PDB file of C-alpha atoms and ligand atoms in Angstrom:
ATOM      1  CA  MET A 654      26.302  -4.013  20.662  1.00  0.00           C
ATOM      2  CA  ILE A 655      22.883  -4.092  22.345  1.00  0.00           C
ATOM      3  CA  GLN A 656      21.925  -0.989  20.360  1.00  0.00           C
ATOM      4  CA  ARG A 657      22.957  -2.702  17.100  1.00  0.00           C
ATOM      5  CA  LEU A 658      21.038  -5.828  18.035  1.00  0.00           C
ATOM      6  CA  LYS A 659      17.978  -3.721  18.815  1.00  0.00           C
ATOM      7  CA  GLN A 660      18.312  -1.958  15.465  1.00  0.00           C
ATOM      8  CA  TRP A 661      18.466  -5.278  13.658  1.00  0.00           C
ATOM      9  CA  LEU A 662      15.456  -6.661  15.556  1.00  0.00           C
ATOM     10  CA  THR A 663      13.282  -3.613  15.016  1.00  0.00           C
ATOM     11  CA  GLY A 664      14.571  -2.651  11.601  1.00  0.00           C
ATOM     12  CA  TYR A 665      15.266   0.845  12.927  1.00  0.00           C
ATOM     13  CA  THR A 666      18.541   2.429  11.868  1.00  0.00           C
ATOM     14  CA  ALA A 667      20.146   5.799  12.388  1.00  0.00           C
ATOM     15  CA  ALA A 668      18.779   6.883   9.008  1.00  0.00           C
ATOM     16  CA  ASP A 669      15.355   6.150  10.442  1.00  0.00           C
ATOM     17  CA  GLN A 670      15.648   9.208  12.629  1.00  0.00           C
ATOM     18  CA  THR A 671      16.019  11.583   9.644  1.00  0.00           C
ATOM     19  CA  PRO A 672      13.859  14.569  10.579  1.00  0.00           C
ATOM     20  CA  VAL A 673      10.958  15.417   8.343  1.00  0.00           C
ATOM     21  CA  ASP A 674      11.118  18.805   6.655  1.00  0.00           C
ATOM     22  CA  ARG A 675       8.287  20.363   8.675  1.00  0.00           C
ATOM     23  CA  ASP A 676       8.198  23.635   6.667  1.00  0.00           C
ATOM     24  CA  ARG A 677       7.793  21.738   3.424  1.00  0.00           C
ATOM     25  CA  MET A 678       5.051  19.648   4.962  1.00  0.00           C
ATOM     26  CA  GLU A 679       3.170  22.656   6.325  1.00  0.00           C
ATOM     27  CA  ALA A 680       3.342  24.285   2.863  1.00  0.00           C
ATOM     28  CA  LEU A 681       1.920  21.124   1.316  1.00  0.00           C
ATOM     29  CA  LYS A 682      -0.940  21.103   3.795  1.00  0.00           C
ATOM     30  CA  LYS A 683      -2.075  24.464   2.396  1.00  0.00           C
ATOM     31  CA  GLY A 684      -2.711  22.949  -1.056  1.00  0.00           C
ATOM     32  CA  PRO A 685      -5.202  20.295  -2.143  1.00  0.00           C
ATOM     33  CA  LEU A 686      -4.167  16.956  -0.691  1.00  0.00           C
ATOM     34  CA  PRO A 687      -5.031  13.602  -2.203  1.00  0.00           C
ATOM     35  CA  LYS A 688      -7.472  11.794   0.075  1.00  0.00           C
ATOM     36  CA  HIS A 689      -6.165   8.410  -0.986  1.00  0.00           C
ATOM     37  CA  VAL A 690      -2.659   7.579  -2.210  1.00  0.00           C
ATOM     38  CA  ALA A 691      -1.952   4.128  -3.663  1.00  0.00           C
ATOM     39  CA  ILE A 692       1.607   2.919  -4.240  1.00  0.00           C
ATOM     40  CA  ILE A 693       3.187   0.177  -6.329  1.00  0.00           C
ATOM     41  CA  MET A 694       6.323  -0.434  -4.279  1.00  0.00           C
ATOM     42  CA  ASP A 695       8.672  -1.700  -6.987  1.00  0.00           C
ATOM     43  CA  GLY A 696      12.419  -2.221  -7.241  1.00  0.00           C
ATOM     44  CA  ASN A 697      13.291  -4.078  -4.039  1.00  0.00           C
ATOM     45  CA  GLY A 698      15.020  -6.906  -5.899  1.00  0.00           C
ATOM     46  CA  ARG A 699      17.098  -4.587  -8.097  1.00  0.00           C
ATOM     47  CA  TRP A 700      18.023  -2.453  -5.092  1.00  0.00           C
ATOM     48  CA  ALA A 701      19.450  -5.543  -3.368  1.00  0.00           C
ATOM     49  CA  LYS A 702      21.160  -6.894  -6.487  1.00  0.00           C
ATOM     50  CA  LYS A 703      22.955  -3.590  -7.038  1.00  0.00           C
ATOM     51  CA  ARG A 704      24.425  -3.994  -3.553  1.00  0.00           C
ATOM     52  CA  GLY A 705      25.368  -7.655  -3.995  1.00  0.00           C
ATOM     53  CA  MET A 706      22.701  -8.711  -1.506  1.00  0.00           C
ATOM     54  CA  PRO A 707      19.924 -11.322  -1.782  1.00  0.00           C
ATOM     55  CA  ARG A 708      16.534 -10.087  -3.008  1.00  0.00           C
ATOM     56  CA  ILE A 709      15.012 -10.504   0.436  1.00  0.00           C
ATOM     57  CA  ALA A 710      17.362  -7.819   1.762  1.00  0.00           C
ATOM     58  CA  GLY A 711      15.580  -5.452  -0.625  1.00  0.00           C
ATOM     59  CA  HIS A 712      12.211  -6.471   0.774  1.00  0.00           C
ATOM     60  CA  ARG A 713      13.456  -5.963   4.302  1.00  0.00           C
ATOM     61  CA  GLN A 714      14.654  -2.462   3.450  1.00  0.00           C
ATOM     62  CA  GLY A 715      11.350  -1.962   1.611  1.00  0.00           C
ATOM     63  CA  MET A 716       9.518  -2.644   4.841  1.00  0.00           C
ATOM     64  CA  ILE A 717      11.443   0.173   6.487  1.00  0.00           C
ATOM     65  CA  THR A 718      10.394   2.463   3.639  1.00  0.00           C
ATOM     66  CA  VAL A 719       6.797   1.399   4.372  1.00  0.00           C
ATOM     67  CA  ARG A 720       7.304   2.763   7.887  1.00  0.00           C
ATOM     68  CA  HIS A 721       8.723   6.088   6.645  1.00  0.00           C
ATOM     69  CA  ILE A 722       6.049   6.668   4.041  1.00  0.00           C
ATOM     70  CA  THR A 723       3.262   5.683   6.430  1.00  0.00           C
ATOM     71  CA  ARG A 724       4.545   8.285   8.881  1.00  0.00           C
ATOM     72  CA  ALA A 725       4.847  10.951   6.181  1.00  0.00           C
ATOM     73  CA  ALA A 726       1.347  10.262   4.813  1.00  0.00           C
ATOM     74  CA  ASP A 727      -0.138  10.297   8.296  1.00  0.00           C
ATOM     75  CA  ASP A 728       1.685  13.483   9.324  1.00  0.00           C
ATOM     76  CA  LEU A 729       0.456  15.132   6.162  1.00  0.00           C
ATOM     77  CA  GLY A 730      -3.163  14.211   6.875  1.00  0.00           C
ATOM     78  CA  ILE A 731      -3.718  11.736   4.028  1.00  0.00           C
ATOM     79  CA  GLN A 732      -6.881   9.725   4.789  1.00  0.00           C
ATOM     80  CA  ALA A 733      -5.963   6.461   3.074  1.00  0.00           C
ATOM     81  CA  LEU A 734      -2.699   4.856   1.990  1.00  0.00           C
ATOM     82  CA  THR A 735      -2.759   1.611   0.007  1.00  0.00           C
ATOM     83  CA  LEU A 736       0.418  -0.374  -0.599  1.00  0.00           C
ATOM     84  CA  TYR A 737       0.731  -3.108  -3.232  1.00  0.00           C
ATOM     85  CA  SER A 738       2.596  -5.688  -1.152  1.00  0.00           C
ATOM     86  CA  PHE A 739       2.043  -9.005  -2.923  1.00  0.00           C
ATOM     87  CA  SER A 740       0.252  -9.629  -6.192  1.00  0.00           C
ATOM     88  CA  THR A 741      -1.598 -12.754  -7.277  1.00  0.00           C
ATOM     89  CA  GLU A 742       1.273 -13.181  -9.781  1.00  0.00           C
ATOM     90  CA  ASN A 743       3.981 -13.030  -7.099  1.00  0.00           C
ATOM     91  CA  TRP A 744       3.373 -16.694  -6.162  1.00  0.00           C
ATOM     92  CA  LYS A 745       5.536 -17.519  -9.209  1.00  0.00           C
ATOM     93  CA  ARG A 746       8.641 -16.216  -7.388  1.00  0.00           C
ATOM     94  CA  PRO A 747      11.195 -18.576  -5.762  1.00  0.00           C
ATOM     95  CA  LYS A 748       9.755 -20.304  -2.713  1.00  0.00           C
ATOM     96  CA  ASP A 749      12.230 -18.698  -0.286  1.00  0.00           C
ATOM     97  CA  GLU A 750      11.309 -15.230  -1.466  1.00  0.00           C
ATOM     98  CA  VAL A 751       7.566 -15.953  -1.204  1.00  0.00           C
ATOM     99  CA  ASN A 752       8.106 -17.316   2.318  1.00  0.00           C
ATOM    100  CA  TYR A 753      10.024 -14.214   3.305  1.00  0.00           C
ATOM    101  CA  LEU A 754       7.341 -11.890   1.942  1.00  0.00           C
ATOM    102  CA  MET A 755       4.641 -13.883   3.744  1.00  0.00           C
ATOM    103  CA  GLY A 756       6.550 -13.364   7.001  1.00  0.00           C
ATOM    104  CA  LEU A 757       6.683  -9.582   6.670  1.00  0.00           C
ATOM    105  CA  PRO A 758       3.205  -8.845   8.097  1.00  0.00           C
ATOM    106  CA  ALA A 759       4.184 -10.647  11.332  1.00  0.00           C
ATOM    107  CA  GLU A 760       7.498  -8.804  11.397  1.00  0.00           C
ATOM    108  CA  PHE A 761       5.801  -5.465  10.817  1.00  0.00           C
ATOM    109  CA  LEU A 762       3.266  -6.296  13.519  1.00  0.00           C
ATOM    110  CA  ARG A 763       6.073  -6.890  15.992  1.00  0.00           C
ATOM    111  CA  THR A 764       7.997  -3.743  15.129  1.00  0.00           C
ATOM    112  CA  ASP A 765       5.305  -1.217  14.206  1.00  0.00           C
ATOM    113  CA  LEU A 766       1.955  -2.066  15.770  1.00  0.00           C
ATOM    114  CA  ASP A 767       2.477   0.175  18.817  1.00  0.00           C
ATOM    115  CA  GLU A 768       3.269   3.196  16.698  1.00  0.00           C
ATOM    116  CA  LEU A 769       0.348   2.567  14.354  1.00  0.00           C
ATOM    117  CA  VAL A 770      -2.031   2.349  17.328  1.00  0.00           C
ATOM    118  CA  GLU A 771      -0.511   5.495  18.806  1.00  0.00           C
ATOM    119  CA  ARG A 772      -1.089   7.260  15.503  1.00  0.00           C
ATOM    120  CA  ASN A 773      -4.741   6.108  15.445  1.00  0.00           C
ATOM    121  CA  ILE A 774      -4.115   4.313  12.119  1.00  0.00           C
ATOM    122  CA  GLN A 775      -6.487   1.578  11.013  1.00  0.00           C
ATOM    123  CA  VAL A 776      -4.860  -1.382   9.224  1.00  0.00           C
ATOM    124  CA  ARG A 777      -6.705  -3.378   6.569  1.00  0.00           C
ATOM    125  CA  MET A 778      -5.946  -5.966   3.948  1.00  0.00           C
ATOM    126  CA  LEU A 779      -7.145  -5.943   0.351  1.00  0.00           C
ATOM    127  CA  GLY A 780      -7.011  -9.255  -1.489  1.00  0.00           C
ATOM    128  CA  GLU A 781      -7.981 -12.899  -1.264  1.00  0.00           C
ATOM    129  CA  GLU A 782      -7.263 -14.397   2.128  1.00  0.00           C
ATOM    130  CA  GLU A 783      -7.444 -17.979   0.911  1.00  0.00           C
ATOM    131  CA  GLN A 784      -4.001 -19.260  -0.154  1.00  0.00           C
ATOM    132  CA  LEU A 785      -2.239 -17.092   2.438  1.00  0.00           C
ATOM    133  CA  PRO A 786      -0.357 -19.124   5.081  1.00  0.00           C
ATOM    134  CA  SER A 787      -1.953 -19.200   8.526  1.00  0.00           C
ATOM    135  CA  HIS A 788       0.857 -17.185  10.166  1.00  0.00           C
ATOM    136  CA  THR A 789       0.305 -14.385   7.645  1.00  0.00           C
ATOM    137  CA  LEU A 790      -3.454 -14.444   8.224  1.00  0.00           C
ATOM    138  CA  ASP A 791      -2.856 -14.481  11.933  1.00  0.00           C
ATOM    139  CA  ALA A 792      -0.715 -11.330  11.767  1.00  0.00           C
ATOM    140  CA  ILE A 793      -3.299  -9.609   9.582  1.00  0.00           C
ATOM    141  CA  SER A 794      -6.138 -10.451  11.921  1.00  0.00           C
ATOM    142  CA  LYS A 795      -4.105  -9.202  14.908  1.00  0.00           C
ATOM    143  CA  PHE A 796      -3.465  -5.945  13.030  1.00  0.00           C
ATOM    144  CA  LYS A 797      -7.154  -5.575  12.181  1.00  0.00           C
ATOM    145  CA  GLU A 798      -8.300  -6.396  15.686  1.00  0.00           C
ATOM    146  CA  ALA A 799      -5.822  -4.054  17.394  1.00  0.00           C
ATOM    147  CA  THR A 800      -6.639  -1.113  15.127  1.00  0.00           C
ATOM    148  CA  LYS A 801     -10.334  -1.609  14.383  1.00  0.00           C
ATOM    149  CA  GLU A 802     -11.505   1.217  16.661  1.00  0.00           C
ATOM    150  CA  ASN A 803      -8.957   3.633  15.186  1.00  0.00           C
ATOM    151  CA  THR A 804     -10.401   6.562  13.276  1.00  0.00           C
ATOM    152  CA  GLY A 805      -7.320   8.012  11.604  1.00  0.00           C
ATOM    153  CA  MET A 806      -5.617   7.101   8.338  1.00  0.00           C
ATOM    154  CA  VAL A 807      -6.593   3.776   6.765  1.00  0.00           C
ATOM    155  CA  LEU A 808      -3.449   1.835   5.867  1.00  0.00           C
ATOM    156  CA  SER A 809      -4.280  -1.011   3.480  1.00  0.00           C
ATOM    157  CA  PHE A 810      -1.889  -3.738   2.416  1.00  0.00           C
ATOM    158  CA  ALA A 811      -2.852  -5.230  -0.935  1.00  0.00           C
ATOM    159  CA  LEU A 812      -1.783  -8.834  -0.345  1.00  0.00           C
ATOM    160  CA  ASN A 813      -2.551 -11.662  -2.726  1.00  0.00           C
ATOM    161  CA  TYR A 814      -4.198  -8.883  -4.691  1.00  0.00           C
ATOM    162  CA  GLY A 815      -5.053  -8.791  -8.376  1.00  0.00           C
ATOM    163  CA  ALA A 816      -7.459  -6.251  -9.832  1.00  0.00           C
ATOM    164  CA  ARG A 817      -8.907  -8.595 -12.451  1.00  0.00           C
ATOM    165  CA  ARG A 818      -9.587 -11.157  -9.766  1.00  0.00           C
ATOM    166  CA  GLU A 819     -11.144  -8.456  -7.573  1.00  0.00           C
ATOM    167  CA  ILE A 820     -13.493  -7.471 -10.400  1.00  0.00           C
ATOM    168  CA  THR A 821     -14.254 -11.119 -11.217  1.00  0.00           C
ATOM    169  CA  GLU A 822     -15.167 -11.822  -7.583  1.00  0.00           C
ATOM    170  CA  ALA A 823     -17.361  -8.713  -7.517  1.00  0.00           C
ATOM    171  CA  VAL A 824     -19.189  -9.850 -10.672  1.00  0.00           C
ATOM    172  CA  ARG A 825     -19.765 -13.289  -9.125  1.00  0.00           C
ATOM    173  CA  ARG A 826     -21.201 -11.808  -5.947  1.00  0.00           C
ATOM    174  CA  ILE A 827     -23.442  -9.414  -7.852  1.00  0.00           C
ATOM    175  CA  ILE A 828     -24.793 -12.294  -9.976  1.00  0.00           C
ATOM    176  CA  ASP A 829     -25.513 -14.288  -6.810  1.00  0.00           C
ATOM    177  CA  GLU A 830     -27.428 -11.345  -5.382  1.00  0.00           C
ATOM    178  CA  VAL A 831     -29.445 -10.937  -8.594  1.00  0.00           C
ATOM    179  CA  LYS A 832     -30.188 -14.672  -8.713  1.00  0.00           C
ATOM    180  CA  SER A 833     -31.344 -14.734  -5.113  1.00  0.00           C
ATOM    181  CA  GLY A 834     -33.640 -11.773  -5.749  1.00  0.00           C
ATOM    182  CA  LYS A 835     -31.746  -9.518  -3.332  1.00  0.00           C
ATOM    183  CA  LEU A 836     -30.839  -7.227  -6.195  1.00  0.00           C
ATOM    184  CA  ASP A 837     -32.512  -6.163  -9.419  1.00  0.00           C
ATOM    185  CA  LYS A 838     -30.392  -6.078 -12.605  1.00  0.00           C
ATOM    186  CA  GLU A 839     -31.426  -2.440 -13.115  1.00  0.00           C
ATOM    187  CA  GLN A 840     -29.782  -1.530  -9.816  1.00  0.00           C
ATOM    188  CA  ILE A 841     -26.335  -2.448 -11.126  1.00  0.00           C
ATOM    189  CA  ASP A 842     -24.430   0.766 -11.651  1.00  0.00           C
ATOM    190  CA  GLU A 843     -20.855   2.010 -11.094  1.00  0.00           C
ATOM    191  CA  GLU A 844     -21.601   2.808  -7.472  1.00  0.00           C
ATOM    192  CA  LEU A 845     -22.808  -0.711  -6.800  1.00  0.00           C
ATOM    193  CA  ILE A 846     -19.819  -2.283  -8.509  1.00  0.00           C
ATOM    194  CA  SER A 847     -17.483  -0.093  -6.415  1.00  0.00           C
ATOM    195  CA  ARG A 848     -19.231  -1.325  -3.289  1.00  0.00           C
ATOM    196  CA  HIS A 849     -18.486  -4.929  -4.237  1.00  0.00           C
ATOM    197  CA  LEU A 850     -14.735  -4.382  -4.564  1.00  0.00           C
ATOM    198  CA  TYR A 851     -12.227  -4.952  -1.746  1.00  0.00           C
ATOM    199  CA  THR A 852     -11.997  -1.159  -1.495  1.00  0.00           C
ATOM    200  CA  ALA A 853     -15.760  -0.761  -0.856  1.00  0.00           C
ATOM    201  CA  GLU A 854     -15.349   1.731   1.976  1.00  0.00           C
ATOM    202  CA  LEU A 855     -12.448   3.701   0.524  1.00  0.00           C
ATOM    203  CA  PRO A 856     -12.499   6.663  -1.841  1.00  0.00           C
ATOM    204  CA  ASP A 857     -10.798   5.982  -5.192  1.00  0.00           C
ATOM    205  CA  PRO A 858      -7.092   6.915  -5.116  1.00  0.00           C
ATOM    206  CA  ASP A 859      -6.466  10.499  -6.247  1.00  0.00           C
ATOM    207  CA  LEU A 860      -2.816   9.688  -6.743  1.00  0.00           C
ATOM    208  CA  MET A 861      -1.001   6.484  -7.690  1.00  0.00           C
ATOM    209  CA  ILE A 862       2.777   6.333  -7.308  1.00  0.00           C
ATOM    210  CA  ARG A 863       4.990   3.650  -8.828  1.00  0.00           C
ATOM    211  CA  THR A 864       8.676   3.432  -8.051  1.00  0.00           C
ATOM    212  CA  SER A 865      11.614   1.908  -9.966  1.00  0.00           C
ATOM    213  CA  GLY A 866      11.016   3.262 -13.465  1.00  0.00           C
ATOM    214  CA  GLU A 867       8.376   0.828 -14.717  1.00  0.00           C
ATOM    215  CA  ILE A 868       5.509   2.656 -16.428  1.00  0.00           C
ATOM    216  CA  ARG A 869       2.779   0.062 -15.922  1.00  0.00           C
ATOM    217  CA  ILE A 870      -0.263  -0.529 -13.746  1.00  0.00           C
ATOM    218  CA  SER A 871       0.399  -4.283 -13.332  1.00  0.00           C
ATOM    219  CA  ASN A 872      -3.132  -5.388 -12.433  1.00  0.00           C
ATOM    220  CA  PHE A 873      -3.379  -2.882  -9.574  1.00  0.00           C
ATOM    221  CA  MET A 874      -6.715  -1.186  -8.785  1.00  0.00           C
ATOM    222  CA  LEU A 875      -7.814  -1.159 -12.436  1.00  0.00           C
ATOM    223  CA  TRP A 876     -11.319   0.062 -11.600  1.00  0.00           C
ATOM    224  CA  GLN A 877     -10.351   2.515  -8.872  1.00  0.00           C
ATOM    225  CA  LEU A 878      -7.538   4.223 -10.824  1.00  0.00           C
ATOM    226  CA  ALA A 879      -9.864   5.412 -13.611  1.00  0.00           C
ATOM    227  CA  TYR A 880      -9.358   9.114 -12.780  1.00  0.00           C
ATOM    228  CA  SER A 881      -6.245   8.996 -10.619  1.00  0.00           C
ATOM    229  CA  GLU A 882      -3.171  11.082 -11.259  1.00  0.00           C
ATOM    230  CA  LEU A 883      -0.261   8.757 -12.022  1.00  0.00           C
ATOM    231  CA  TYR A 884       3.246   9.485 -10.789  1.00  0.00           C
ATOM    232  CA  PHE A 885       6.249   7.421 -11.842  1.00  0.00           C
ATOM    233  CA  THR A 886       9.737   7.730 -10.439  1.00  0.00           C
ATOM    234  CA  ASP A 887      12.973   5.903 -11.296  1.00  0.00           C
ATOM    235  CA  VAL A 888      13.871   5.594  -7.618  1.00  0.00           C
ATOM    236  CA  GLN A 889      13.694   2.066  -6.225  1.00  0.00           C
ATOM    237  CA  TRP A 890      11.302   1.544  -3.349  1.00  0.00           C
ATOM    238  CA  PRO A 891      13.931   1.002  -0.617  1.00  0.00           C
ATOM    239  CA  ASP A 892      15.424   4.409  -1.517  1.00  0.00           C
ATOM    240  CA  PHE A 893      12.073   6.201  -1.738  1.00  0.00           C
ATOM    241  CA  SER A 894      12.244   8.828   1.000  1.00  0.00           C
ATOM    242  CA  GLN A 895       9.720  11.043   2.744  1.00  0.00           C
ATOM    243  CA  GLU A 896      11.103  13.971   0.730  1.00  0.00           C
ATOM    244  CA  MET A 897      10.437  12.061  -2.495  1.00  0.00           C
ATOM    245  CA  PHE A 898       6.929  11.335  -1.281  1.00  0.00           C
ATOM    246  CA  PHE A 899       6.400  15.064  -0.666  1.00  0.00           C
ATOM    247  CA  GLU A 900       7.722  15.711  -4.179  1.00  0.00           C
ATOM    248  CA  ALA A 901       5.024  13.411  -5.572  1.00  0.00           C
ATOM    249  CA  ILE A 902       2.372  15.299  -3.594  1.00  0.00           C
ATOM    250  CA  GLU A 903       3.743  18.635  -4.859  1.00  0.00           C
ATOM    251  CA  ASP A 904       3.515  17.289  -8.396  1.00  0.00           C
ATOM    252  CA  PHE A 905      -0.087  16.278  -7.700  1.00  0.00           C
ATOM    253  CA  GLN A 906      -0.860  19.785  -6.485  1.00  0.00           C
ATOM    254  CA  ARG A 907       0.473  21.261  -9.729  1.00  0.00           C
ATOM    255  CA  ARG A 908      -1.889  19.185 -11.848  1.00  0.00           C
ATOM    256  CA  SER A 909      -5.433  20.285 -12.512  1.00  0.00           C
ATOM    257  CA  ARG A 910      -8.008  17.554 -12.309  1.00  0.00           C
ATOM    258  CA  ARG A 911     -10.974  17.924 -14.634  1.00  0.00           C
ATOM    259  CA  TYR A 912     -12.533  14.433 -14.669  1.00  0.00           C
ATOM    260  CA  GLY A 913     -13.196  14.668 -18.415  1.00  0.00           C
ATOM    261  CA  ALA A 914     -14.738  18.155 -18.263  1.00  0.00           C
ATOM    262  CA  VAL A 915     -13.125  21.181 -19.958  1.00  0.00           C
TER     263      VAL A 915
HETATM  264  C1  LIG B1240       8.320  -5.402  -5.741  1.00  0.00           C
HETATM  265  O1  LIG B1240       9.710  -5.329  -5.903  1.00  0.00           O
HETATM  266  C2  LIG B1240       8.006  -5.542  -4.328  1.00  0.00           C
HETATM  267  C3  LIG B1240       7.296  -6.567  -3.780  1.00  0.00           C
HETATM  268  C4  LIG B1240       6.735  -7.659  -4.572  1.00  0.00           C
HETATM  269  C5  LIG B1240       7.090  -6.655  -2.329  1.00  0.00           C
HETATM  270  C6  LIG B1240       6.832  -5.373  -1.652  1.00  0.00           C
HETATM  271  C7  LIG B1240       6.755  -5.558  -0.218  1.00  0.00           C
HETATM  272  C8  LIG B1240       7.274  -4.699   0.688  1.00  0.00           C
HETATM  273  C9  LIG B1240       7.999  -3.480   0.305  1.00  0.00           C
HETATM  274  C10 LIG B1240       7.110  -4.905   2.150  1.00  0.00           C
HETATM  275  C11 LIG B1240       5.682  -4.909   2.545  1.00  0.00           C
HETATM  276  C12 LIG B1240       5.523  -4.846   3.976  1.00  0.00           C
HETATM  277  C13 LIG B1240       4.541  -5.441   4.665  1.00  0.00           C
HETATM  278  C14 LIG B1240       4.467  -5.187   6.088  1.00  0.00           C
HETATM  279  C15 LIG B1240       3.562  -6.354   4.050  1.00  0.00           C
HETATM  280  P1  LIG B1240      10.441  -6.433  -6.773  1.00  0.00           P
HETATM  281  O2  LIG B1240      10.863  -7.525  -5.876  1.00  0.00           O
HETATM  282  O3  LIG B1240       9.545  -6.856  -7.890  1.00  0.00           O
HETATM  283  O4  LIG B1240      11.659  -5.652  -7.303  1.00  0.00           O
HETATM  284  P2  LIG B1240      12.393  -5.884  -8.708  1.00  0.00           P
HETATM  285  O5  LIG B1240      11.412  -5.465  -9.773  1.00  0.00           O
HETATM  286  O6  LIG B1240      13.574  -5.005  -8.624  1.00  0.00           O
HETATM  287  O7  LIG B1240      12.738  -7.339  -8.807  1.00  0.00           O
END
C-alpha cells in the first residue's frame, strides 16, 4: 500500500525500472551523436482517450516519458535536450487542462530535481515568462537556481514557446540596439540573430523528433531547425521508450549530413 502510494506520488512505476540496453547504447556511442536533440512530445491526449482516461492522464504519463528520455539522452552523452512542453497556442485548450500542464513543472521539480542534480544536468526554460502563473515561474526559477552550476547536459523546457514570437522578439531587440547606437545595421548577420533567440547559448538541434504521426513543425524552433534531421514516429509520446529514442539516434547515424554541399 505504502509502495503504491509512493509510486503514485513520485510517478515511478515498475515499468520505470526497465533496464536500458547497455550494449545498444555503447554501440551508439561509437557513431556520430547529435549534440542537440529537440522533441515535439505529441499524442498525450490521444493516448489517454484510447484508454478511456481524461487527457491530463496522458500528460501525466508524458511526464514520466520525459524522465525516461532525459535519462537515455544523458546516459548517451547528448549535450542538449529540448522538449516542447507548452506552445503559445496551447492557451486555447480547456482551462482545466492548461492548469494541469502549468502544474507539471512543480510536480517534476518535486519528483526529479534530486536526480537531475545528481546527473549534473542544467535545467532551462525557453519561452516567454510573462503570462505564466506564479507557481509555474516559481518552479522554473527553483530548477534554474538548483542546477545553474551544473556542467552536464542542458535540459530545456520550451514553455509558452512559439518560434514566430521568438523571432519577432529578437527582431524587436535588435532594432532597439540599432536605434540606441549599440549596434550597427551592417553587423546584423545570422550569427547575431541566433544570439538574440531564446536558444542563444545552445547549438542548433542536429535532430528533431516528433511523436504521434503528425508530420509538422508546429511553430517549433523554425530558425534553429534549418539544417536538422527530422524524425517522425507514429508512437504517442507516453509510449515513446528509451529503445525508440535509440532507434531515432540510429536513424540519425545512418543519414549523411551535407549542409547543402555535394
Ligand atoms: C501534446 O500532446 C503535448 C503537450 C501539449 C504537453 C506536453 C507536456 C508533457 C509531456 C509534460 C512536460 C513536463 C514538464 C515537466 C513540463 P497533445 O495533448 O496535443 O496530444 P493529442 O494531439 O493527442 O491531443
